mmCIF file of C-alpha atoms in Angstrom:
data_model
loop_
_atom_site.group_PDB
_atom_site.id
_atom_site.type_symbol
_atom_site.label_atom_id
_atom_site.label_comp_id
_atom_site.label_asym_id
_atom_site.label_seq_id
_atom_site.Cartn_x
_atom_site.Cartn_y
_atom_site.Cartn_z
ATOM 1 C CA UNK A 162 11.575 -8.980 18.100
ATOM 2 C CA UNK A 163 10.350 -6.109 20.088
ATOM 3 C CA UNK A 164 7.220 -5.253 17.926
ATOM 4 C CA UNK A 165 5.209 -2.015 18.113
ATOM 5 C CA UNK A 166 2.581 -0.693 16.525
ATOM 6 C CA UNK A 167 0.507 2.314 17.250
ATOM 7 C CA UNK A 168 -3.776 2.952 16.452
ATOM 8 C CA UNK A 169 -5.034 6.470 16.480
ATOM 9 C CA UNK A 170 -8.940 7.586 16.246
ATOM 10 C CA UNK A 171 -11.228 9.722 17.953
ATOM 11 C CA UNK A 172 -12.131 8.363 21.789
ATOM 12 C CA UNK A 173 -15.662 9.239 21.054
ATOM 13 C CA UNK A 174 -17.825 9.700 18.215
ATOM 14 C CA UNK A 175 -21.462 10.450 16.961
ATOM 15 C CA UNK A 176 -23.479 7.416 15.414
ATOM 16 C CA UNK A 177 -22.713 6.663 11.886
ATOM 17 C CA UNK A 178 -20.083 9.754 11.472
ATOM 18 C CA UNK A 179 -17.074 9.187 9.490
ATOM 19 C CA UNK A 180 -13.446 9.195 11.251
ATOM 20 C CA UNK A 181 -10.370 8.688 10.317
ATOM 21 C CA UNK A 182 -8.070 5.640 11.762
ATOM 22 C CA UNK A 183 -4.286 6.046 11.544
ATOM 23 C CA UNK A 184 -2.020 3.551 11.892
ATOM 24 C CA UNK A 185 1.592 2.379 12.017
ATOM 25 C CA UNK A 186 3.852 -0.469 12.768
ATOM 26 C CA UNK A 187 7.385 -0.666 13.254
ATOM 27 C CA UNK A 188 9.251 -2.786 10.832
ATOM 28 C CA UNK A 189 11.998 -2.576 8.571
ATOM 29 C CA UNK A 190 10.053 -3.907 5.135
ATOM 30 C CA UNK A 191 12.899 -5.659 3.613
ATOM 31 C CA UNK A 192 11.980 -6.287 0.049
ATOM 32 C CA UNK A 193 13.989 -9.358 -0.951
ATOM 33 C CA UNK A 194 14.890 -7.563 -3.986
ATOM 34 C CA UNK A 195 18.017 -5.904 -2.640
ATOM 35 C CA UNK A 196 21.453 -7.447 -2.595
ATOM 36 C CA UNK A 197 23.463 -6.935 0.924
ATOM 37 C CA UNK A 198 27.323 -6.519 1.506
ATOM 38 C CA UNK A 199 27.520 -10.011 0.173
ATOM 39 C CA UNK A 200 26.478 -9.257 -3.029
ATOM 40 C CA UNK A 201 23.642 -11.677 -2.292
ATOM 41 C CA UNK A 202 19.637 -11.062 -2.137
ATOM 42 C CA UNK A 203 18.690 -10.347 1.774
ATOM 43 C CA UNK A 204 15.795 -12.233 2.436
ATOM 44 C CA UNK A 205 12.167 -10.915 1.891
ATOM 45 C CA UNK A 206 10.900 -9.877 5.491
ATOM 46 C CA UNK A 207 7.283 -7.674 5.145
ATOM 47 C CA UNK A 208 4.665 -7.090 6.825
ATOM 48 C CA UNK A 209 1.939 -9.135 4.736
ATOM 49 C CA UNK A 210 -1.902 -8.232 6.373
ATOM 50 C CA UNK A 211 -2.715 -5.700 8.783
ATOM 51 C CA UNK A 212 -6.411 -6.460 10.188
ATOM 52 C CA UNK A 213 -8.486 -4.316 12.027
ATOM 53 C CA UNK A 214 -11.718 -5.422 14.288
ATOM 54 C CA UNK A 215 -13.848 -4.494 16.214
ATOM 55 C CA UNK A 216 -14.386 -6.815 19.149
ATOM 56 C CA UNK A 217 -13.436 -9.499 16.663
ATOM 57 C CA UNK A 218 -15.588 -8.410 13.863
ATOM 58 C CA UNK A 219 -13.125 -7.690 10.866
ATOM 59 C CA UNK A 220 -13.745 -3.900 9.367
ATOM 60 C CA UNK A 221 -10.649 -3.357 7.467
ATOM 61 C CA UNK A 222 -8.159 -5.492 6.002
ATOM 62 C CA UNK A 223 -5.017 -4.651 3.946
ATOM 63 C CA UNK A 224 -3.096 -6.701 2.116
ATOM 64 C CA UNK A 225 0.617 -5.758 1.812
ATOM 65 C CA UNK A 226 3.688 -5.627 -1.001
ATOM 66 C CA UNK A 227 7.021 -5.134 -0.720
ATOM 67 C CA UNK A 228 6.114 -1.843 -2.340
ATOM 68 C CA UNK A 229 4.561 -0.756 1.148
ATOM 69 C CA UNK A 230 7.381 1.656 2.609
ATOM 70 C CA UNK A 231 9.123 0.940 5.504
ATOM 71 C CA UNK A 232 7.119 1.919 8.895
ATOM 72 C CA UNK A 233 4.114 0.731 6.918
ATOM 73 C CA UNK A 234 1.274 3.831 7.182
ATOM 74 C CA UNK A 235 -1.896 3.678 6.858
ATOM 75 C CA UNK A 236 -5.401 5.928 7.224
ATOM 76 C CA UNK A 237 -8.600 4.547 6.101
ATOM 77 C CA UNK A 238 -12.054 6.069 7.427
ATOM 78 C CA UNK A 239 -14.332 4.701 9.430
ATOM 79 C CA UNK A 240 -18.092 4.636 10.723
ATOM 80 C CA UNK A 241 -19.414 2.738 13.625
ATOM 81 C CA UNK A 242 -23.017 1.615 14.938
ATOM 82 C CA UNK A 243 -21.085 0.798 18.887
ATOM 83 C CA UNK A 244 -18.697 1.435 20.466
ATOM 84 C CA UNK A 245 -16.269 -1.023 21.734
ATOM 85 C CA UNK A 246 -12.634 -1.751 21.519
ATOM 86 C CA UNK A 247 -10.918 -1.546 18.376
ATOM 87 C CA UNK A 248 -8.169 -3.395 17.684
ATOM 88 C CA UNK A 249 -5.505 -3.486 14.563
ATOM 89 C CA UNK A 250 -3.519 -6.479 14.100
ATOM 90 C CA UNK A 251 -0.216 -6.585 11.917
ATOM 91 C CA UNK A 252 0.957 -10.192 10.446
ATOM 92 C CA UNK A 253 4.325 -10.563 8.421
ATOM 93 C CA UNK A 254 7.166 -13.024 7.447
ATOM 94 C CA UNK A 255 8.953 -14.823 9.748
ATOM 95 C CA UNK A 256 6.689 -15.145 12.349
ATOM 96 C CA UNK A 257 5.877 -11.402 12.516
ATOM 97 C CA UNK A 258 2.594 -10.060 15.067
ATOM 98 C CA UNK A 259 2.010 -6.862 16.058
ATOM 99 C CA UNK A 260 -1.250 -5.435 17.772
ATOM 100 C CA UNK A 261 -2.709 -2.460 18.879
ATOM 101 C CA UNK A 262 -5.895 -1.353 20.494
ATOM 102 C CA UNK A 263 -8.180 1.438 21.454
ATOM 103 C CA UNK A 264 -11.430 2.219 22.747
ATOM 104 C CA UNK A 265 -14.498 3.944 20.941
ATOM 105 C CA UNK A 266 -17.318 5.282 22.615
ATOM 106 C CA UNK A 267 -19.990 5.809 20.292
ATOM 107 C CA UNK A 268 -22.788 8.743 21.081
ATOM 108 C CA UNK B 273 23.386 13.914 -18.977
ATOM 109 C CA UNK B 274 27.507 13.082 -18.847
ATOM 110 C CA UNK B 275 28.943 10.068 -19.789
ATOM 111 C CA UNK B 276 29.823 9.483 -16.076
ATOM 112 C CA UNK B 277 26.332 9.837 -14.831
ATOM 113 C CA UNK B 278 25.465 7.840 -17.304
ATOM 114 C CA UNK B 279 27.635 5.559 -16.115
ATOM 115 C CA UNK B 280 26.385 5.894 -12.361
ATOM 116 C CA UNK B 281 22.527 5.802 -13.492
ATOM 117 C CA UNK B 282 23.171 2.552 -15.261
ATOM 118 C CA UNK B 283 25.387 0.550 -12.527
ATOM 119 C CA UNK B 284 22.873 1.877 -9.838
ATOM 120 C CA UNK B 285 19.901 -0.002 -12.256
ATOM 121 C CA UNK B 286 22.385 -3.000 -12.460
ATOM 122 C CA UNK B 287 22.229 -3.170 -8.325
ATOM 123 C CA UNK B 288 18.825 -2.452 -8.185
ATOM 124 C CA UNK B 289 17.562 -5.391 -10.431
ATOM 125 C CA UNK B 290 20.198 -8.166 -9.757
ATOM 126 C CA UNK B 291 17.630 -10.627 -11.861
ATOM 127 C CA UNK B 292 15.029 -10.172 -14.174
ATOM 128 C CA UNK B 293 12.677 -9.400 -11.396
ATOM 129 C CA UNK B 294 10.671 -6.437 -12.736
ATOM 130 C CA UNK B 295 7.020 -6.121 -13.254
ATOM 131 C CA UNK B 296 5.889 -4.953 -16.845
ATOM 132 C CA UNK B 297 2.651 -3.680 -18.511
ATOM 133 C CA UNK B 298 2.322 -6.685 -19.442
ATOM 134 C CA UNK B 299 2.382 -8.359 -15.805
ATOM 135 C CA UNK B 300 0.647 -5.680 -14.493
ATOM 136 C CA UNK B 301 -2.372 -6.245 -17.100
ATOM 137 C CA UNK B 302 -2.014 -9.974 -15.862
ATOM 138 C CA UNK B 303 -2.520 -9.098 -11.994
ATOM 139 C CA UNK B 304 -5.642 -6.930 -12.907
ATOM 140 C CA UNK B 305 -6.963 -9.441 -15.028
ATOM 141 C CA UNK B 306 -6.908 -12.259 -12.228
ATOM 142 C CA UNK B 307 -7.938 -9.654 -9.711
ATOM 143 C CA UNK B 308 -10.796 -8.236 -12.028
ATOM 144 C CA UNK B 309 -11.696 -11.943 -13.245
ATOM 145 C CA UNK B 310 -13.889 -10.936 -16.681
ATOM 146 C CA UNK B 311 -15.852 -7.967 -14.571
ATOM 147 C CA UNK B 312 -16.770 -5.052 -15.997
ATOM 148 C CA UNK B 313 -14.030 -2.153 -15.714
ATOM 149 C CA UNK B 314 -14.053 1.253 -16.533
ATOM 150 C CA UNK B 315 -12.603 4.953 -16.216
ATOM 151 C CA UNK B 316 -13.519 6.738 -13.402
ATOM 152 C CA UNK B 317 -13.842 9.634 -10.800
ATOM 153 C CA UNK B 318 -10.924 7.204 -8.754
ATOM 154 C CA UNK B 319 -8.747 9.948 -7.084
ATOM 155 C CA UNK B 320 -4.553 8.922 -6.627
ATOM 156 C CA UNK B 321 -3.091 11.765 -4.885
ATOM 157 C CA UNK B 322 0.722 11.267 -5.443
ATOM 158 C CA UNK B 323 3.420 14.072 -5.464
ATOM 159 C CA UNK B 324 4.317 13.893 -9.417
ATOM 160 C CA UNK B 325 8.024 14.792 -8.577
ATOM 161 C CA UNK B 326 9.344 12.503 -6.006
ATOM 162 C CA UNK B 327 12.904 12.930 -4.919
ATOM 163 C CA UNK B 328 12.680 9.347 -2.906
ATOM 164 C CA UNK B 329 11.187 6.794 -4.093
ATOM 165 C CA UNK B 330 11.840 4.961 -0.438
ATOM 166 C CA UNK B 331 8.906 6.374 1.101
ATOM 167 C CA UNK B 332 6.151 8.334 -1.440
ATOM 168 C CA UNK B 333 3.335 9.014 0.161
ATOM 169 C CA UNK B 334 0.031 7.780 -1.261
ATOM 170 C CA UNK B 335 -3.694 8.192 -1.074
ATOM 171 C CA UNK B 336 -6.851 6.634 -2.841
ATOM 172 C CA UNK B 337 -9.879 7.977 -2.773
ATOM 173 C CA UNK B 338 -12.898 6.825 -4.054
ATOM 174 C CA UNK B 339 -15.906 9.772 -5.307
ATOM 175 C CA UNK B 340 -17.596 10.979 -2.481
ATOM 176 C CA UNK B 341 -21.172 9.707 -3.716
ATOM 177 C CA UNK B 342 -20.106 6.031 -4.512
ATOM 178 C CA UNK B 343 -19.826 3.051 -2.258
ATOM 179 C CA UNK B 344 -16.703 0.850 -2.516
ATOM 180 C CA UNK B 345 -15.492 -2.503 -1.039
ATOM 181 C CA UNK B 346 -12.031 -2.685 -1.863
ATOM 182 C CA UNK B 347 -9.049 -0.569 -3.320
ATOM 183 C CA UNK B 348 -6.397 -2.218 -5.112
ATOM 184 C CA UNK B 349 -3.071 -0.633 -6.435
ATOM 185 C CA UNK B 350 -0.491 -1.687 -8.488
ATOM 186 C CA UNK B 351 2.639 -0.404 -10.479
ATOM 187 C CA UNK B 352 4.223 -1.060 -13.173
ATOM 188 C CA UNK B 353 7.997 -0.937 -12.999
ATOM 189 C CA UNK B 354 8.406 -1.986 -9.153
ATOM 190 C CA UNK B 355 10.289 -5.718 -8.904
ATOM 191 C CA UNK B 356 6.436 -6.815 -8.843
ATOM 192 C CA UNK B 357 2.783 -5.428 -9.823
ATOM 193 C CA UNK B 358 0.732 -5.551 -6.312
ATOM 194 C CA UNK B 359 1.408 -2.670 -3.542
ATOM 195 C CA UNK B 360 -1.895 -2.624 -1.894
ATOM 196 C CA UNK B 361 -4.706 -4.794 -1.602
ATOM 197 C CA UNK B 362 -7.429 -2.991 1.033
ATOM 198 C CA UNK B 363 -10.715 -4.098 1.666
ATOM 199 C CA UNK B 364 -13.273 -2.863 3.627
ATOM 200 C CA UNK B 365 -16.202 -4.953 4.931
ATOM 201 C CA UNK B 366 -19.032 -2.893 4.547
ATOM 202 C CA UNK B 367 -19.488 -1.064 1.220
ATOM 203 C CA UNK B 368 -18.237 2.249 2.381
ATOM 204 C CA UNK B 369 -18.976 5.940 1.304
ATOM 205 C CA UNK B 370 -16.190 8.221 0.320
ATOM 206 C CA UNK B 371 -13.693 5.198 1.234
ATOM 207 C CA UNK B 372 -9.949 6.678 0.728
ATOM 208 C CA UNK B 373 -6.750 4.496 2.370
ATOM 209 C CA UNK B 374 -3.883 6.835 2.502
ATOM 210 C CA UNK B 375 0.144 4.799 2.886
ATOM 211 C CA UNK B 376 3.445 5.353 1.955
ATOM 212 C CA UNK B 377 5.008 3.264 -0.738
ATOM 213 C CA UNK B 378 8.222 2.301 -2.375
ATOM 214 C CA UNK B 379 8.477 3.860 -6.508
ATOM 215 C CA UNK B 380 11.668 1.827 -8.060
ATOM 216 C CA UNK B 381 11.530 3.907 -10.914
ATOM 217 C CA UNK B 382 9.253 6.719 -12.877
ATOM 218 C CA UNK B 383 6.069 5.082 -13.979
ATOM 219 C CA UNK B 384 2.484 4.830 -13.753
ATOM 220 C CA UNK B 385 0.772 4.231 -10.622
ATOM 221 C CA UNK B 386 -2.643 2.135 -11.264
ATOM 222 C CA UNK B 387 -5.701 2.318 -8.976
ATOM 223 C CA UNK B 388 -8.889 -0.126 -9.274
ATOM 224 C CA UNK B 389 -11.892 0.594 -7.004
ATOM 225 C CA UNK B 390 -14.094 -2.601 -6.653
ATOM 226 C CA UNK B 391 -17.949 -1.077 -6.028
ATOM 227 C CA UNK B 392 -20.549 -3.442 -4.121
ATOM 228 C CA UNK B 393 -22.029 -4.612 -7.896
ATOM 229 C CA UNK B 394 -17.952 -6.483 -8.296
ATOM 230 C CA UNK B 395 -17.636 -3.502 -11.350
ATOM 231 C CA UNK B 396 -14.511 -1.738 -11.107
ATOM 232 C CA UNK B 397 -13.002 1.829 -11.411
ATOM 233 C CA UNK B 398 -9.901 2.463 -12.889
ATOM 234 C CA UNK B 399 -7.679 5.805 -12.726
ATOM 235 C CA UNK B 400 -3.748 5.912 -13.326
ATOM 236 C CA UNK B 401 -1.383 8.240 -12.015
ATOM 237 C CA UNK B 402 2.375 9.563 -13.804
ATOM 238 C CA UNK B 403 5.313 9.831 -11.133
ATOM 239 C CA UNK B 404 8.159 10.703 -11.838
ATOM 240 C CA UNK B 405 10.922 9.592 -9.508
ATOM 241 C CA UNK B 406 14.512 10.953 -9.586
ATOM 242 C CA UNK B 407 15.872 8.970 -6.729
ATOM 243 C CA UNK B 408 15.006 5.425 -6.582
ATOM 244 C CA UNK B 409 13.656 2.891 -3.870
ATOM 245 C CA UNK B 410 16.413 0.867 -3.930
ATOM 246 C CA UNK B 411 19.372 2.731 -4.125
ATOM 247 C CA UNK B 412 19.905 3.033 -0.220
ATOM 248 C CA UNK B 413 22.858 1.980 1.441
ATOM 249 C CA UNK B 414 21.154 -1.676 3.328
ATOM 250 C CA UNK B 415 22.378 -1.587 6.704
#
Protein backbone atom coordinates (compact mmCIF):
# COMPACT_ATOMS: atom_id res chain seq x y z
CA UNK A 1 0.00 0.00 0.00
CA UNK A 2 1.33 3.21 -1.27
CA UNK A 3 0.91 5.30 2.00
CA UNK A 4 1.07 9.10 2.24
CA UNK A 5 0.71 11.40 4.64
CA UNK A 6 1.41 15.06 4.69
CA UNK A 7 2.73 17.55 8.07
CA UNK A 8 2.30 21.25 7.76
CA UNK A 9 3.74 24.03 10.37
CA UNK A 10 5.61 27.06 10.30
CA UNK A 11 9.57 26.47 9.17
CA UNK A 12 10.49 28.83 11.88
CA UNK A 13 9.15 30.09 14.97
CA UNK A 14 9.75 32.36 18.11
CA UNK A 15 10.45 30.52 21.54
CA UNK A 16 7.45 29.32 23.32
CA UNK A 17 4.84 30.83 20.58
CA UNK A 18 1.90 28.84 19.74
CA UNK A 19 1.49 27.27 16.05
CA UNK A 20 -0.66 25.35 14.53
CA UNK A 21 0.28 21.67 13.05
CA UNK A 22 -1.93 20.28 10.27
CA UNK A 23 -2.02 17.04 9.27
CA UNK A 24 -3.38 14.35 6.96
CA UNK A 25 -3.03 10.82 5.85
CA UNK A 26 -4.36 9.05 3.05
CA UNK A 27 -6.60 6.18 3.85
CA UNK A 28 -9.87 4.99 3.10
CA UNK A 29 -11.25 4.52 7.00
CA UNK A 30 -13.37 1.58 6.43
CA UNK A 31 -15.59 1.26 9.41
CA UNK A 32 -16.46 -2.43 9.59
CA UNK A 33 -19.92 -1.41 10.11
CA UNK A 34 -20.92 -1.31 6.46
CA UNK A 35 -22.14 -4.26 4.45
CA UNK A 36 -20.48 -4.55 0.73
CA UNK A 37 -22.08 -5.92 -2.57
CA UNK A 38 -22.18 -9.18 -0.73
CA UNK A 39 -24.47 -8.20 1.66
CA UNK A 40 -21.69 -9.00 4.13
CA UNK A 41 -19.74 -6.60 6.75
CA UNK A 42 -16.33 -5.33 4.89
CA UNK A 43 -13.75 -5.64 7.27
CA UNK A 44 -12.77 -2.83 9.79
CA UNK A 45 -9.55 -1.14 8.23
CA UNK A 46 -8.68 2.46 10.32
CA UNK A 47 -6.19 4.27 11.04
CA UNK A 48 -5.86 3.60 14.97
CA UNK A 49 -2.89 6.25 16.50
CA UNK A 50 -1.32 9.00 14.80
CA UNK A 51 1.92 10.10 16.94
CA UNK A 52 3.78 13.05 16.63
CA UNK A 53 7.58 13.67 18.04
CA UNK A 54 9.92 15.57 18.14
CA UNK A 55 13.27 13.92 17.60
CA UNK A 56 11.62 10.97 19.30
CA UNK A 57 10.11 12.78 22.15
CA UNK A 58 6.23 12.13 21.87
CA UNK A 59 4.16 15.70 21.90
CA UNK A 60 0.90 14.66 20.57
CA UNK A 61 -0.88 11.54 20.35
CA UNK A 62 -4.38 10.74 18.97
CA UNK A 63 -6.19 7.94 19.35
CA UNK A 64 -8.60 7.05 16.50
CA UNK A 65 -12.46 5.61 15.86
CA UNK A 66 -14.06 4.53 13.09
CA UNK A 67 -15.93 7.78 13.58
CA UNK A 68 -12.67 9.64 12.28
CA UNK A 69 -13.66 10.55 8.53
CA UNK A 70 -11.98 9.27 5.80
CA UNK A 71 -8.54 11.23 4.92
CA UNK A 72 -8.25 11.46 8.69
CA UNK A 73 -7.56 15.53 9.54
CA UNK A 74 -6.18 16.83 12.10
CA UNK A 75 -4.81 20.46 13.67
CA UNK A 76 -3.68 20.65 17.15
CA UNK A 77 -1.33 23.66 18.37
CA UNK A 78 1.85 23.59 19.32
CA UNK A 79 4.81 25.33 21.33
CA UNK A 80 8.41 24.41 21.24
CA UNK A 81 11.63 25.14 23.49
CA UNK A 82 14.09 23.73 20.03
CA UNK A 83 13.96 23.28 17.13
CA UNK A 84 14.52 20.05 15.46
CA UNK A 85 12.74 17.72 13.18
CA UNK A 86 9.27 16.95 13.71
CA UNK A 87 7.90 14.01 12.75
CA UNK A 88 4.07 12.54 12.67
CA UNK A 89 3.62 8.95 12.52
CA UNK A 90 0.22 7.23 11.43
CA UNK A 91 -0.44 3.41 12.69
CA UNK A 92 -3.66 1.43 11.55
CA UNK A 93 -5.11 -2.11 10.89
CA UNK A 94 -3.60 -4.41 8.85
CA UNK A 95 -0.27 -3.51 9.08
CA UNK A 96 -0.88 0.18 8.29
CA UNK A 97 2.42 3.02 8.72
CA UNK A 98 2.53 6.17 7.46
CA UNK A 99 5.11 9.02 8.34
CA UNK A 100 5.82 12.39 7.73
CA UNK A 101 8.39 14.92 8.72
CA UNK A 102 9.45 18.50 8.87
CA UNK A 103 11.89 20.75 10.21
CA UNK A 104 11.45 23.60 12.92
CA UNK A 105 13.81 26.17 13.53
CA UNK A 106 13.12 27.74 16.67
CA UNK A 107 14.26 31.67 17.24
CA UNK B 1 -42.93 12.94 5.33
CA UNK B 2 -44.64 10.31 2.53
CA UNK B 3 -45.19 6.93 3.07
CA UNK B 4 -42.46 6.20 0.45
CA UNK B 5 -39.81 8.18 2.14
CA UNK B 6 -40.75 6.68 4.92
CA UNK B 7 -40.18 3.72 3.42
CA UNK B 8 -36.63 4.79 2.00
CA UNK B 9 -35.56 6.43 5.52
CA UNK B 10 -36.31 3.16 7.21
CA UNK B 11 -34.61 0.50 4.67
CA UNK B 12 -31.58 2.98 4.47
CA UNK B 13 -31.45 2.55 8.71
CA UNK B 14 -31.94 -1.26 8.05
CA UNK B 15 -28.47 -1.12 5.79
CA UNK B 16 -26.87 1.09 7.94
CA UNK B 17 -27.13 -1.05 11.20
CA UNK B 18 -27.06 -4.69 9.84
CA UNK B 19 -26.70 -5.80 13.80
CA UNK B 20 -27.39 -4.32 16.91
CA UNK B 21 -24.21 -2.41 16.72
CA UNK B 22 -25.19 1.07 17.96
CA UNK B 23 -23.86 3.00 20.82
CA UNK B 24 -26.55 4.37 23.36
CA UNK B 25 -26.65 6.90 26.27
CA UNK B 26 -26.31 4.34 28.10
CA UNK B 27 -22.89 3.02 26.49
CA UNK B 28 -21.78 6.26 26.06
CA UNK B 29 -22.19 7.02 29.99
CA UNK B 30 -20.22 3.61 30.29
CA UNK B 31 -17.11 4.82 28.08
CA UNK B 32 -16.95 8.13 30.15
CA UNK B 33 -17.21 6.40 33.23
CA UNK B 34 -14.11 4.02 32.51
CA UNK B 35 -12.37 6.94 30.88
CA UNK B 36 -13.23 9.39 33.85
CA UNK B 37 -12.61 6.45 36.50
CA UNK B 38 -14.59 8.18 39.78
CA UNK B 39 -12.82 11.82 38.95
CA UNK B 40 -14.40 14.75 39.45
CA UNK B 41 -16.45 16.08 36.28
CA UNK B 42 -18.15 19.06 35.61
CA UNK B 43 -19.77 21.69 33.09
CA UNK B 44 -17.59 23.84 31.48
CA UNK B 45 -16.23 26.69 29.19
CA UNK B 46 -15.30 23.30 26.69
CA UNK B 47 -15.90 24.82 23.17
CA UNK B 48 -17.33 22.00 20.19
CA UNK B 49 -17.54 23.94 17.11
CA UNK B 50 -19.76 21.72 14.83
CA UNK B 51 -22.01 22.96 11.90
CA UNK B 52 -25.59 22.19 13.64
CA UNK B 53 -27.06 21.32 10.12
CA UNK B 54 -24.95 18.82 8.43
CA UNK B 55 -26.00 17.62 5.04
CA UNK B 56 -23.16 14.65 5.26
CA UNK B 57 -22.57 13.01 7.93
CA UNK B 58 -19.39 11.27 5.93
CA UNK B 59 -17.10 13.96 6.68
CA UNK B 60 -18.37 16.83 9.51
CA UNK B 61 -15.87 18.81 10.39
CA UNK B 62 -14.96 19.16 14.07
CA UNK B 63 -13.06 21.25 16.54
CA UNK B 64 -12.41 21.23 20.42
CA UNK B 65 -11.24 23.82 22.13
CA UNK B 66 -10.40 24.12 25.49
CA UNK B 67 -10.80 28.05 27.41
CA UNK B 68 -8.04 30.04 26.56
CA UNK B 69 -6.84 30.50 30.34
CA UNK B 70 -6.89 26.71 31.30
CA UNK B 71 -4.29 24.05 30.79
CA UNK B 72 -5.39 20.65 29.42
CA UNK B 73 -3.78 17.20 28.82
CA UNK B 74 -6.13 15.40 26.84
CA UNK B 75 -9.46 15.83 24.79
CA UNK B 76 -11.74 13.06 24.48
CA UNK B 77 -14.97 12.86 22.28
CA UNK B 78 -17.60 10.64 21.97
CA UNK B 79 -21.18 10.23 20.42
CA UNK B 80 -23.95 8.78 21.07
CA UNK B 81 -25.75 7.16 18.17
CA UNK B 82 -22.53 6.24 15.97
CA UNK B 83 -22.13 2.08 15.73
CA UNK B 84 -19.80 2.89 18.89
CA UNK B 85 -19.17 5.75 21.66
CA UNK B 86 -15.27 6.76 21.13
CA UNK B 87 -14.27 9.15 18.01
CA UNK B 88 -11.29 10.79 19.43
CA UNK B 89 -8.96 10.18 22.06
CA UNK B 90 -6.02 13.17 21.88
CA UNK B 91 -3.51 13.73 24.29
CA UNK B 92 -1.02 16.10 24.58
CA UNK B 93 2.15 15.66 26.67
CA UNK B 94 2.63 18.77 28.25
CA UNK B 95 -0.38 20.43 29.92
CA UNK B 96 -1.10 22.85 27.18
CA UNK B 97 -2.74 26.41 27.08
CA UNK B 98 -5.64 27.10 24.83
CA UNK B 99 -5.23 23.32 23.51
CA UNK B 100 -7.98 22.88 20.57
CA UNK B 101 -7.60 19.56 18.01
CA UNK B 102 -9.66 20.32 15.04
CA UNK B 103 -10.76 16.68 12.57
CA UNK B 104 -13.34 15.61 10.51
CA UNK B 105 -15.66 12.90 11.68
CA UNK B 106 -18.30 10.48 10.63
CA UNK B 107 -22.24 11.53 12.34
CA UNK B 108 -24.48 8.18 11.62
CA UNK B 109 -27.35 9.94 12.69
CA UNK B 110 -28.65 13.38 14.54
CA UNK B 111 -27.43 13.33 18.08
CA UNK B 112 -25.36 14.77 20.65
CA UNK B 113 -21.79 15.19 20.27
CA UNK B 114 -19.93 14.87 23.86
CA UNK B 115 -16.60 16.56 24.69
CA UNK B 116 -14.48 15.84 28.03
CA UNK B 117 -11.36 17.98 28.64
CA UNK B 118 -8.98 16.18 31.14
CA UNK B 119 -7.00 19.34 33.07
CA UNK B 120 -3.42 18.53 34.66
CA UNK B 121 -5.35 17.98 38.37
CA UNK B 122 -7.16 14.43 36.27
CA UNK B 123 -10.70 16.77 36.81
CA UNK B 124 -12.62 16.90 33.78
CA UNK B 125 -14.73 19.36 31.62
CA UNK B 126 -17.68 18.41 30.01
CA UNK B 127 -19.71 20.36 27.14
CA UNK B 128 -22.21 18.62 24.58
CA UNK B 129 -23.06 19.66 21.28
CA UNK B 130 -26.81 19.01 19.13
CA UNK B 131 -26.22 18.04 15.32
CA UNK B 132 -28.50 17.47 13.35
CA UNK B 133 -27.67 15.33 10.35
CA UNK B 134 -29.96 14.88 7.30
CA UNK B 135 -27.73 12.65 5.31
CA UNK B 136 -26.08 9.91 7.07
CA UNK B 137 -22.43 8.43 7.34
CA UNK B 138 -23.24 5.36 6.05
CA UNK B 139 -25.47 5.64 3.37
CA UNK B 140 -22.68 5.87 0.57
CA UNK B 141 -22.51 3.66 -2.20
CA UNK B 142 -19.00 1.30 -0.81
CA UNK B 143 -16.92 0.99 -3.73
Amino acid sequence: MSARGLVSAPARVKRGEVFEVKTLVAHPMETGFRPGFDGRLIPRDIVTRMAVSLDGAELFAMEMSPAIAANPYVAFPMTLEKGGVLTVEWRGDNGFVAEARIAIAVA
Amino acid sequence: MTARRQFLAGALALACVPSAARATPETVAEAVRQLVAGRQVRDGALTIDVPPLVENGNAVPLTVAAPAGLSVVALHVFTEKNPQPHVLHARFAAPTPAARVATRVKLADSQTVLALAELPDGTFLRARADVIVTLAACIEDPT
